[in-house]
Amino acid sequence: RMSLHIAVPPEADHFPLSCKQVAATIRKHDPDFEALFHTTLLPQLRLSLASDPSTWPDRRLAYLMLKTYEEVLPVRASAAAAMVPEPSGGRLEQYDRLFETEHGQPRLPRVAEVAQAFGLDTARRVSGPARGRLRVQDATGAPRRDDFWCFCAQRRMYEVWTKELVDDLAEYLRARAEVWDLVVNDALVEPLTVMELGAGDGRLSLFLQRKIAANFIACDSGAEQIKPAFPVKRVEYVPALYQYQPHIVIVCWMPHGEDWTRSIRDCPSVQEYILVGPPAITGHAIDTWSTQPRDWDRLQLESIEHKQICRCDSAEAVGYSQAVSFRRGGGTRRAAAEHVIECKCAGLAAFRAGHYLEYGPLLRSLTFFAHTYFSMW
């Protein structure tokens, strides 16, 4: 077991090294420590201090990272196996079959399959401030060793992509593509481009591309050393934005303490970006998740959040991961198009629920009228 009891003096603000420099130095000796610090030790420190360490100045946080590493280094060698053990009973391959077909092809399990396999109660979803109190330890205070946590750690899985979650995200993106066609792309000559930054093994983009007629680009810097199982372009996020000029950007589990959203908003082609993950340990708590950017609209994607499962979930509670959309403001014309598409989506949802009669032709006529009317502006 590792404990974190370090007093950070005020003069640490003038520490000579930055977080990136310290992380690069540590990575040479212990590639896993940086991830351990952000996902386990830093949340533990956040609970015991009066302030959030992720909001500290960069030099102060760098000092904390180095001192933490020096403190736990003597026990790292013996504790490494205990921190990320295999699931009990040698069930690793059994769990792998949830995400692969019998022929070794990737598949999306259903939420019920994941919940049943790992003993998760999806009805017990946390809400409000409780979503920031992540369960990284068991009831005794020791690091979690349950099968779900161990499996996600072994397979470097942060967000569990299920059929329901990907279907809902695909439906959302399909509606956003219609807004793009009505407002921005009147001539319909430029297809919607969706970029996933920090794509890891590329699984999400692969399944979304099978469901939507859009151009999907999965990019990852390779810093986490996750072996891509699907096509992923090895490029940093800033060059990727300007090289491929995406219209919608998806970022899942942004590295803790970093904020990519400013660069995303500065890219002129980006009309919307979607953040996925627990705000407590992804991105920057203020700049990434809480700040309301000027000329951008923030929207909590609650319909998608109800299908999310992440590695921080457990048998006691699920729902720590969130999905938030930030849309570039576009004036009256965009607002009118947004309203048309939202009405259409609501009507289709109601029809699927069996509450209304078929009126698809009417909706298509309404969309055609709106498109014609907007083109005259």
Short mmCIF file of C-alpha atoms in Angstrom, two decimals:
data_model
loop_
_atom_site.label_atom_id
_atom_site.label_comp_id
_atom_site.label_asym_id
_atom_site.label_seq_id
_atom_site.Cartn_x
_atom_site.Cartn_y
_atom_site.Cartn_z
CA ARG A 1 0.00 0.00 0.00
CA MET A 2 1.24 3.48 -0.85
CA SER A 3 0.41 6.53 1.22
CA LEU A 4 0.78 10.17 0.24
CA HIS A 5 1.63 12.57 3.05
CA ILE A 6 3.79 15.34 1.62
CA ALA A 7 3.86 18.95 2.76
CA VAL A 8 4.50 21.18 -0.24
CA PRO A 9 6.30 24.39 0.82
CA PRO A 10 5.36 27.73 -0.81
CA GLU A 11 8.83 28.04 -2.32
CA ALA A 12 7.94 25.05 -4.52
CA ASP A 13 6.35 27.62 -6.85
CA HIS A 14 9.94 28.48 -7.88
CA PHE A 15 10.97 24.86 -8.47
CA PRO A 16 13.39 24.86 -11.46
CA LEU A 17 11.63 22.09 -13.42
CA SER A 18 8.21 21.99 -15.09
CA CYS A 19 5.72 19.13 -14.91
CA LYS A 20 6.66 17.96 -18.40
CA GLN A 21 10.35 17.88 -17.52
CA VAL A 22 9.74 15.93 -14.31
CA ALA A 23 7.38 13.52 -16.10
CA ALA A 24 9.93 12.92 -18.85
CA THR A 25 12.63 12.17 -16.27
CA ILE A 26 10.41 9.80 -14.29
CA ARG A 27 9.22 8.03 -17.43
CA LYS A 28 12.78 6.90 -18.19
CA HIS A 29 12.96 4.98 -14.91
CA ASP A 30 9.33 4.05 -14.30
CA PRO A 31 6.94 4.35 -17.27
CA ASP A 32 3.86 3.58 -15.16
CA PHE A 33 4.40 6.01 -12.31
CA GLU A 34 3.06 9.11 -14.06
CA ALA A 35 -0.24 7.35 -14.80
CA LEU A 36 -0.37 6.04 -11.23
CA PHE A 37 0.23 9.53 -9.85
CA HIS A 38 -2.63 11.09 -11.84
CA THR A 39 -5.20 8.28 -11.54
CA THR A 40 -4.61 7.06 -7.98
CA LEU A 41 -2.31 9.18 -5.82
CA LEU A 42 -3.50 12.62 -6.90
CA PRO A 43 -7.20 11.86 -6.23
CA GLN A 44 -6.14 10.53 -2.83
CA LEU A 45 -4.30 13.78 -2.15
CA ARG A 46 -7.29 15.83 -3.32
CA LEU A 47 -9.45 14.20 -0.67
CA SER A 48 -6.99 14.94 2.13
CA LEU A 49 -6.18 18.57 1.25
CA ALA A 50 -8.26 21.71 1.30
CA SER A 51 -7.41 22.54 -2.33
CA ASP A 52 -7.23 20.72 -5.62
CA PRO A 53 -3.55 20.05 -6.50
CA SER A 54 -4.38 20.01 -10.22
CA THR A 55 -5.09 23.76 -10.01
CA TRP A 56 -1.71 24.58 -8.48
CA PRO A 57 1.00 26.39 -10.48
CA ASP A 58 2.93 24.13 -12.80
CA ARG A 59 6.20 24.35 -10.82
CA ARG A 60 4.44 23.54 -7.57
CA LEU A 61 2.77 20.49 -9.08
CA ALA A 62 6.10 19.41 -10.59
CA TYR A 63 7.70 19.57 -7.14
CA LEU A 64 4.84 17.47 -5.73
CA MET A 65 5.25 14.88 -8.47
CA LEU A 66 9.00 14.56 -7.89
CA LYS A 67 8.72 14.34 -4.09
CA THR A 68 5.92 11.80 -4.41
CA TYR A 69 8.07 9.68 -6.71
CA GLU A 70 11.01 9.83 -4.30
CA GLU A 71 8.76 8.74 -1.44
CA VAL A 72 7.18 5.76 -3.12
CA LEU A 73 10.22 4.67 -5.18
CA PRO A 74 11.52 2.20 -2.55
CA VAL A 75 8.24 0.29 -2.58
CA ARG A 76 7.43 0.58 -6.28
CA ALA A 77 9.28 -2.56 -7.30
CA SER A 78 7.49 -4.78 -4.80
CA ALA A 79 4.13 -3.03 -5.13
CA ALA A 80 3.96 -2.87 -8.94
CA ALA A 81 2.40 -6.29 -9.28
CA ALA A 82 -0.03 -5.64 -6.43
CA MET A 83 -1.20 -2.33 -7.91
CA VAL A 84 -2.36 -3.89 -11.19
CA PRO A 85 -2.94 -7.61 -10.60
CA GLU A 86 -4.78 -9.88 -12.98
CA PRO A 87 -8.46 -10.55 -12.26
CA SER A 88 -9.00 -13.29 -9.73
CA GLY A 89 -9.28 -16.88 -10.87
CA GLY A 90 -7.42 -16.24 -14.13
CA ARG A 91 -10.53 -14.80 -15.78
CA LEU A 92 -8.69 -12.30 -17.97
CA GLU A 93 -9.33 -14.26 -21.20
CA GLN A 94 -12.94 -14.81 -20.20
CA TYR A 95 -13.45 -11.05 -19.91
CA ASP A 96 -11.61 -10.47 -23.18
CA ARG A 97 -14.30 -12.49 -24.95
CA LEU A 98 -16.80 -9.77 -24.07
CA PHE A 99 -15.00 -7.47 -26.48
CA GLU A 100 -14.13 -9.97 -29.23
CA THR A 101 -16.04 -12.39 -31.42
CA GLU A 102 -15.12 -16.06 -31.56
CA HIS A 103 -13.03 -15.23 -34.64
CA GLY A 104 -11.04 -12.57 -32.83
CA GLN A 105 -12.88 -9.62 -34.40
CA PRO A 106 -13.76 -6.60 -32.23
CA ARG A 107 -17.29 -6.43 -30.89
CA LEU A 108 -19.30 -4.08 -28.71
CA PRO A 109 -20.80 -5.73 -25.63
CA ARG A 110 -24.12 -4.57 -24.28
CA VAL A 111 -24.32 -2.69 -21.00
CA ALA A 112 -26.11 -5.64 -19.40
CA GLU A 113 -23.30 -8.01 -20.42
CA VAL A 114 -20.62 -5.82 -18.84
CA ALA A 115 -22.69 -5.27 -15.72
CA GLN A 116 -23.36 -8.97 -15.29
CA ALA A 117 -19.77 -10.03 -15.92
CA PHE A 118 -18.26 -7.58 -13.43
CA GLY A 119 -21.10 -7.30 -10.92
CA LEU A 120 -21.92 -3.64 -11.66
CA ASP A 121 -25.30 -2.21 -10.69
CA THR A 122 -26.07 0.28 -13.46
CA ALA A 123 -29.20 1.40 -11.61
CA ARG A 124 -27.04 2.91 -8.84
CA ARG A 125 -25.71 5.92 -10.71
CA VAL A 126 -24.04 8.71 -8.77
CA SER A 127 -25.03 12.32 -9.36
CA GLY A 128 -24.07 15.80 -8.25
CA PRO A 129 -20.91 16.35 -6.18
CA ALA A 130 -20.60 12.58 -5.55
CA ARG A 131 -19.36 12.20 -9.13
CA GLY A 132 -16.12 13.87 -8.08
CA ARG A 133 -15.39 11.37 -5.29
CA LEU A 134 -13.88 8.54 -7.28
CA ARG A 135 -13.44 5.08 -5.82
CA VAL A 136 -9.74 4.27 -6.24
CA GLN A 137 -9.51 2.38 -2.95
CA ASP A 138 -11.50 -0.38 -1.31
CA ALA A 139 -13.27 -0.17 2.06
CA THR A 140 -10.00 -0.81 3.96
CA GLY A 141 -8.15 2.03 2.22
CA ALA A 142 -6.02 -0.30 0.12
CA PRO A 143 -5.83 0.10 -3.68
CA ARG A 144 -8.77 -1.49 -5.46
CA ARG A 145 -8.29 -5.12 -6.52
CA ASP A 146 -11.75 -6.00 -7.84
CA ASP A 147 -11.96 -7.75 -11.20
CA PHE A 148 -13.34 -4.76 -13.10
CA TRP A 149 -10.61 -2.38 -11.94
CA CYS A 150 -7.87 -4.96 -12.59
CA PHE A 151 -9.19 -5.82 -16.06
CA CYS A 152 -9.38 -2.16 -17.12
CA ALA A 153 -5.86 -1.54 -15.79
CA GLN A 154 -4.43 -4.61 -17.52
CA ARG A 155 -6.05 -3.72 -20.86
CA ARG A 156 -5.41 0.06 -20.54
CA MET A 157 -9.16 0.61 -20.83
CA TYR A 158 -10.52 3.90 -19.48
CA GLU A 159 -13.99 4.17 -21.02
CA VAL A 160 -15.90 0.95 -21.71
CA TRP A 161 -17.43 1.23 -25.17
CA THR A 162 -20.75 -0.61 -25.24
CA LYS A 163 -23.27 -1.05 -28.04
CA GLU A 164 -25.80 1.28 -26.39
CA LEU A 165 -23.23 4.00 -25.75
CA VAL A 166 -21.80 3.94 -29.28
CA ASP A 167 -25.30 3.81 -30.82
CA ASP A 168 -26.39 6.88 -28.83
CA LEU A 169 -23.20 8.75 -29.66
CA ALA A 170 -23.60 7.86 -33.34
CA GLU A 171 -27.22 9.10 -33.27
CA TYR A 172 -26.06 12.35 -31.70
CA LEU A 173 -23.34 12.83 -34.32
CA ARG A 174 -25.82 12.03 -37.09
CA ALA A 175 -28.03 14.88 -35.87
CA ARG A 176 -25.02 17.19 -35.67
CA ALA A 177 -24.15 16.28 -39.26
CA GLU A 178 -27.61 17.45 -40.35
CA VAL A 179 -27.04 20.80 -38.67
CA TRP A 180 -23.69 21.01 -40.47
CA ASP A 181 -25.39 20.37 -43.83
CA LEU A 182 -28.16 22.94 -43.20
CA VAL A 183 -26.08 25.79 -41.80
CA VAL A 184 -22.49 25.52 -42.92
CA ASN A 185 -22.34 23.23 -45.89
CA ASP A 186 -25.17 24.40 -48.15
CA ALA A 187 -23.59 23.00 -51.32
CA LEU A 188 -23.00 19.60 -49.64
CA VAL A 189 -19.54 19.39 -51.19
CA GLU A 190 -17.54 18.89 -47.99
CA PRO A 191 -18.32 15.85 -45.82
CA LEU A 192 -18.37 16.18 -42.06
CA THR A 193 -14.97 15.41 -40.53
CA VAL A 194 -14.91 14.02 -36.99
CA MET A 195 -11.56 13.74 -35.20
CA GLU A 196 -10.88 11.70 -32.08
CA LEU A 197 -7.90 13.04 -30.13
CA GLY A 198 -6.16 10.74 -27.65
CA ALA A 199 -7.76 7.83 -29.50
CA GLY A 200 -5.71 5.10 -27.80
CA ASP A 201 -6.26 1.90 -29.77
CA GLY A 202 -8.82 3.57 -32.09
CA ARG A 203 -11.76 1.36 -31.14
CA LEU A 204 -14.32 4.18 -30.80
CA SER A 205 -13.62 5.72 -34.20
CA LEU A 206 -13.73 2.30 -35.84
CA PHE A 207 -17.25 1.56 -34.61
CA LEU A 208 -18.56 5.08 -35.21
CA GLN A 209 -17.32 5.00 -38.79
CA ARG A 210 -19.39 1.88 -39.39
CA LYS A 211 -22.55 3.74 -38.33
CA ILE A 212 -22.19 7.25 -39.79
CA ALA A 213 -21.41 8.52 -43.28
CA ALA A 214 -18.67 10.89 -42.14
CA ASN A 215 -14.92 11.16 -42.35
CA PHE A 216 -13.43 9.86 -39.07
CA ILE A 217 -9.81 10.47 -38.11
CA ALA A 218 -8.31 8.85 -35.00
CA CYS A 219 -5.14 10.52 -33.66
CA ASP A 220 -2.90 9.73 -30.71
CA SER A 221 0.56 10.91 -29.73
CA GLY A 222 1.57 7.48 -28.45
CA ALA A 223 2.65 8.92 -25.08
CA GLU A 224 0.58 6.32 -23.18
CA GLN A 225 2.20 3.53 -25.21
CA ILE A 226 -1.17 1.95 -26.02
CA LYS A 227 -0.76 -0.41 -28.95
CA PRO A 228 -3.29 0.54 -31.67
CA ALA A 229 -5.52 -2.34 -32.70
CA PHE A 230 -7.15 -0.19 -35.40
CA PRO A 231 -5.91 2.59 -37.72
CA VAL A 232 -4.60 5.47 -35.57
CA LYS A 233 -2.45 8.34 -36.82
CA ARG A 234 0.57 9.00 -34.58
CA VAL A 235 0.51 12.78 -34.27
CA GLU A 236 0.26 15.36 -31.47
CA TYR A 237 -3.09 17.04 -31.04
CA VAL A 238 -2.13 20.57 -32.19
CA PRO A 239 -0.56 19.52 -35.54
CA ALA A 240 -3.47 17.10 -36.06
CA LEU A 241 -6.04 19.89 -35.74
CA TYR A 242 -4.44 22.09 -38.38
CA GLN A 243 -3.46 19.25 -40.68
CA TYR A 244 -6.90 17.64 -40.94
CA GLN A 245 -9.19 20.63 -40.15
CA PRO A 246 -11.95 18.69 -38.36
CA HIS A 247 -15.46 20.00 -37.80
CA ILE A 248 -16.20 17.99 -34.64
CA VAL A 249 -13.57 16.84 -32.13
CA ILE A 250 -14.03 14.07 -29.57
CA VAL A 251 -11.61 13.82 -26.63
CA CYS A 252 -11.93 10.85 -24.29
CA TRP A 253 -10.03 10.94 -20.99
CA MET A 254 -7.80 13.93 -21.68
CA PRO A 255 -4.53 13.57 -19.72
CA HIS A 256 -4.93 14.91 -16.21
CA GLY A 257 -3.61 18.43 -15.64
CA GLU A 258 -3.51 19.24 -19.37
CA ASP A 259 -5.98 21.42 -21.26
CA TRP A 260 -6.33 20.86 -25.00
CA THR A 261 -9.57 22.80 -25.34
CA ARG A 262 -7.97 26.20 -25.98
CA SER A 263 -6.14 24.82 -29.02
CA ILE A 264 -9.33 23.09 -30.17
CA ARG A 265 -11.31 26.34 -29.97
CA ASP A 266 -8.54 28.24 -31.77
CA CYS A 267 -8.81 25.90 -34.77
CA PRO A 268 -11.18 27.77 -37.14
CA SER A 269 -12.70 24.64 -38.69
CA VAL A 270 -13.93 23.20 -35.37
CA GLN A 271 -17.64 23.80 -34.79
CA GLU A 272 -18.02 21.54 -31.74
CA TYR A 273 -15.97 19.44 -29.36
CA ILE A 274 -17.13 16.68 -27.03
CA LEU A 275 -15.36 15.79 -23.79
CA VAL A 276 -15.72 12.31 -22.27
CA GLY A 277 -14.39 11.22 -18.87
CA PRO A 278 -14.48 12.04 -15.14
CA PRO A 279 -13.68 15.76 -14.68
CA ALA A 280 -11.91 14.97 -11.38
CA ILE A 281 -9.03 13.16 -13.09
CA THR A 282 -9.14 14.21 -16.76
CA GLY A 283 -8.06 17.50 -18.29
CA HIS A 284 -7.93 20.60 -16.13
CA ALA A 285 -10.70 20.90 -13.54
CA ILE A 286 -11.31 24.60 -14.33
CA ASP A 287 -10.04 25.38 -17.84
CA THR A 288 -11.28 22.16 -19.45
CA TRP A 289 -14.58 21.42 -17.75
CA SER A 290 -15.89 24.37 -15.72
CA THR A 291 -15.02 27.50 -17.71
CA GLN A 292 -17.70 28.78 -20.08
CA PRO A 293 -15.72 29.81 -23.20
CA ARG A 294 -16.81 33.02 -24.85
CA ASP A 295 -18.97 32.47 -27.95
CA TRP A 296 -19.31 28.76 -27.13
CA ASP A 297 -22.38 26.98 -25.75
CA ARG A 298 -21.98 24.23 -23.14
CA LEU A 299 -24.37 21.26 -23.15
CA GLN A 300 -24.41 18.26 -20.80
CA LEU A 301 -25.17 15.16 -22.91
CA GLU A 302 -27.30 13.41 -20.31
CA SER A 303 -28.82 10.91 -22.75
CA ILE A 304 -25.31 9.61 -23.49
CA GLU A 305 -24.15 9.71 -19.86
CA HIS A 306 -26.83 7.23 -18.82
CA LYS A 307 -25.08 4.58 -20.97
CA GLN A 308 -21.50 5.28 -19.82
CA ILE A 309 -19.31 2.87 -17.87
CA CYS A 310 -15.72 3.74 -16.98
CA ARG A 311 -12.86 2.15 -15.05
CA CYS A 312 -13.67 4.21 -11.93
CA ASP A 313 -17.09 2.54 -11.61
CA SER A 314 -17.56 -0.32 -9.17
CA ALA A 315 -20.19 -2.59 -7.66
CA GLU A 316 -21.08 0.20 -5.23
CA ALA A 317 -21.80 2.87 -7.85
CA VAL A 318 -21.43 3.75 -11.53
CA GLY A 319 -21.71 6.99 -13.50
CA TYR A 320 -18.47 8.82 -12.71
CA SER A 321 -17.72 9.51 -16.37
CA GLN A 322 -19.44 12.44 -18.08
CA ALA A 323 -20.08 13.64 -21.64
CA VAL A 324 -20.15 17.37 -22.34
CA SER A 325 -20.49 19.19 -25.66
CA PHE A 326 -19.17 22.68 -26.43
CA ARG A 327 -20.66 24.24 -29.59
CA ARG A 328 -19.45 27.32 -31.40
CA GLY A 329 -22.10 30.05 -31.36
CA GLY A 330 -23.55 30.87 -34.76
CA GLY A 331 -26.33 33.46 -34.48
CA THR A 332 -29.96 33.24 -35.53
CA ARG A 333 -29.52 30.97 -38.51
CA ARG A 334 -27.69 28.28 -36.57
CA ALA A 335 -30.19 28.51 -33.70
CA ALA A 336 -33.09 27.99 -36.11
CA ALA A 337 -31.41 24.97 -37.69
CA GLU A 338 -30.64 23.55 -34.25
CA HIS A 339 -34.33 23.84 -33.37
CA VAL A 340 -35.42 22.04 -36.57
CA ILE A 341 -33.06 19.13 -35.94
CA GLU A 342 -33.95 18.89 -32.26
CA CYS A 343 -37.65 18.72 -33.15
CA LYS A 344 -36.94 16.04 -35.70
CA CYS A 345 -34.87 13.98 -33.24
CA ALA A 346 -37.55 14.32 -30.57
CA GLY A 347 -40.22 13.22 -33.06
CA LEU A 348 -38.22 10.16 -34.14
CA ALA A 349 -37.60 9.20 -30.52
CA ALA A 350 -41.29 9.50 -29.73
CA PHE A 351 -42.19 7.40 -32.77
CA ARG A 352 -39.75 4.68 -31.74
CA ALA A 353 -41.38 4.64 -28.31
CA GLY A 354 -44.72 3.96 -30.02
CA HIS A 355 -46.47 7.12 -28.84
CA TYR A 356 -47.26 8.65 -32.24
CA LEU A 357 -48.15 7.57 -35.77
CA GLU A 358 -45.64 7.46 -38.59
CA TYR A 359 -44.95 10.95 -39.85
CA GLY A 360 -41.51 10.61 -41.43
CA PRO A 361 -42.64 12.23 -44.74
CA LEU A 362 -43.86 15.27 -42.80
CA LEU A 363 -40.52 15.63 -41.04
CA ARG A 364 -38.66 15.32 -44.34
CA SER A 365 -40.87 18.02 -45.80
CA LEU A 366 -40.23 20.27 -42.80
CA THR A 367 -36.48 19.78 -43.14
CA PHE A 368 -36.63 20.53 -46.89
CA PHE A 369 -38.66 23.69 -46.24
CA ALA A 370 -36.24 24.84 -43.54
CA HIS A 371 -33.25 24.22 -45.82
CA THR A 372 -34.87 26.18 -48.65
CA TYR A 373 -35.89 29.02 -46.34
CA PHE A 374 -32.41 29.33 -44.76
CA SER A 375 -30.76 29.35 -48.19
CA MET A 376 -32.66 32.56 -49.00
CA TRP A 377 -31.08 34.44 -46.06
#
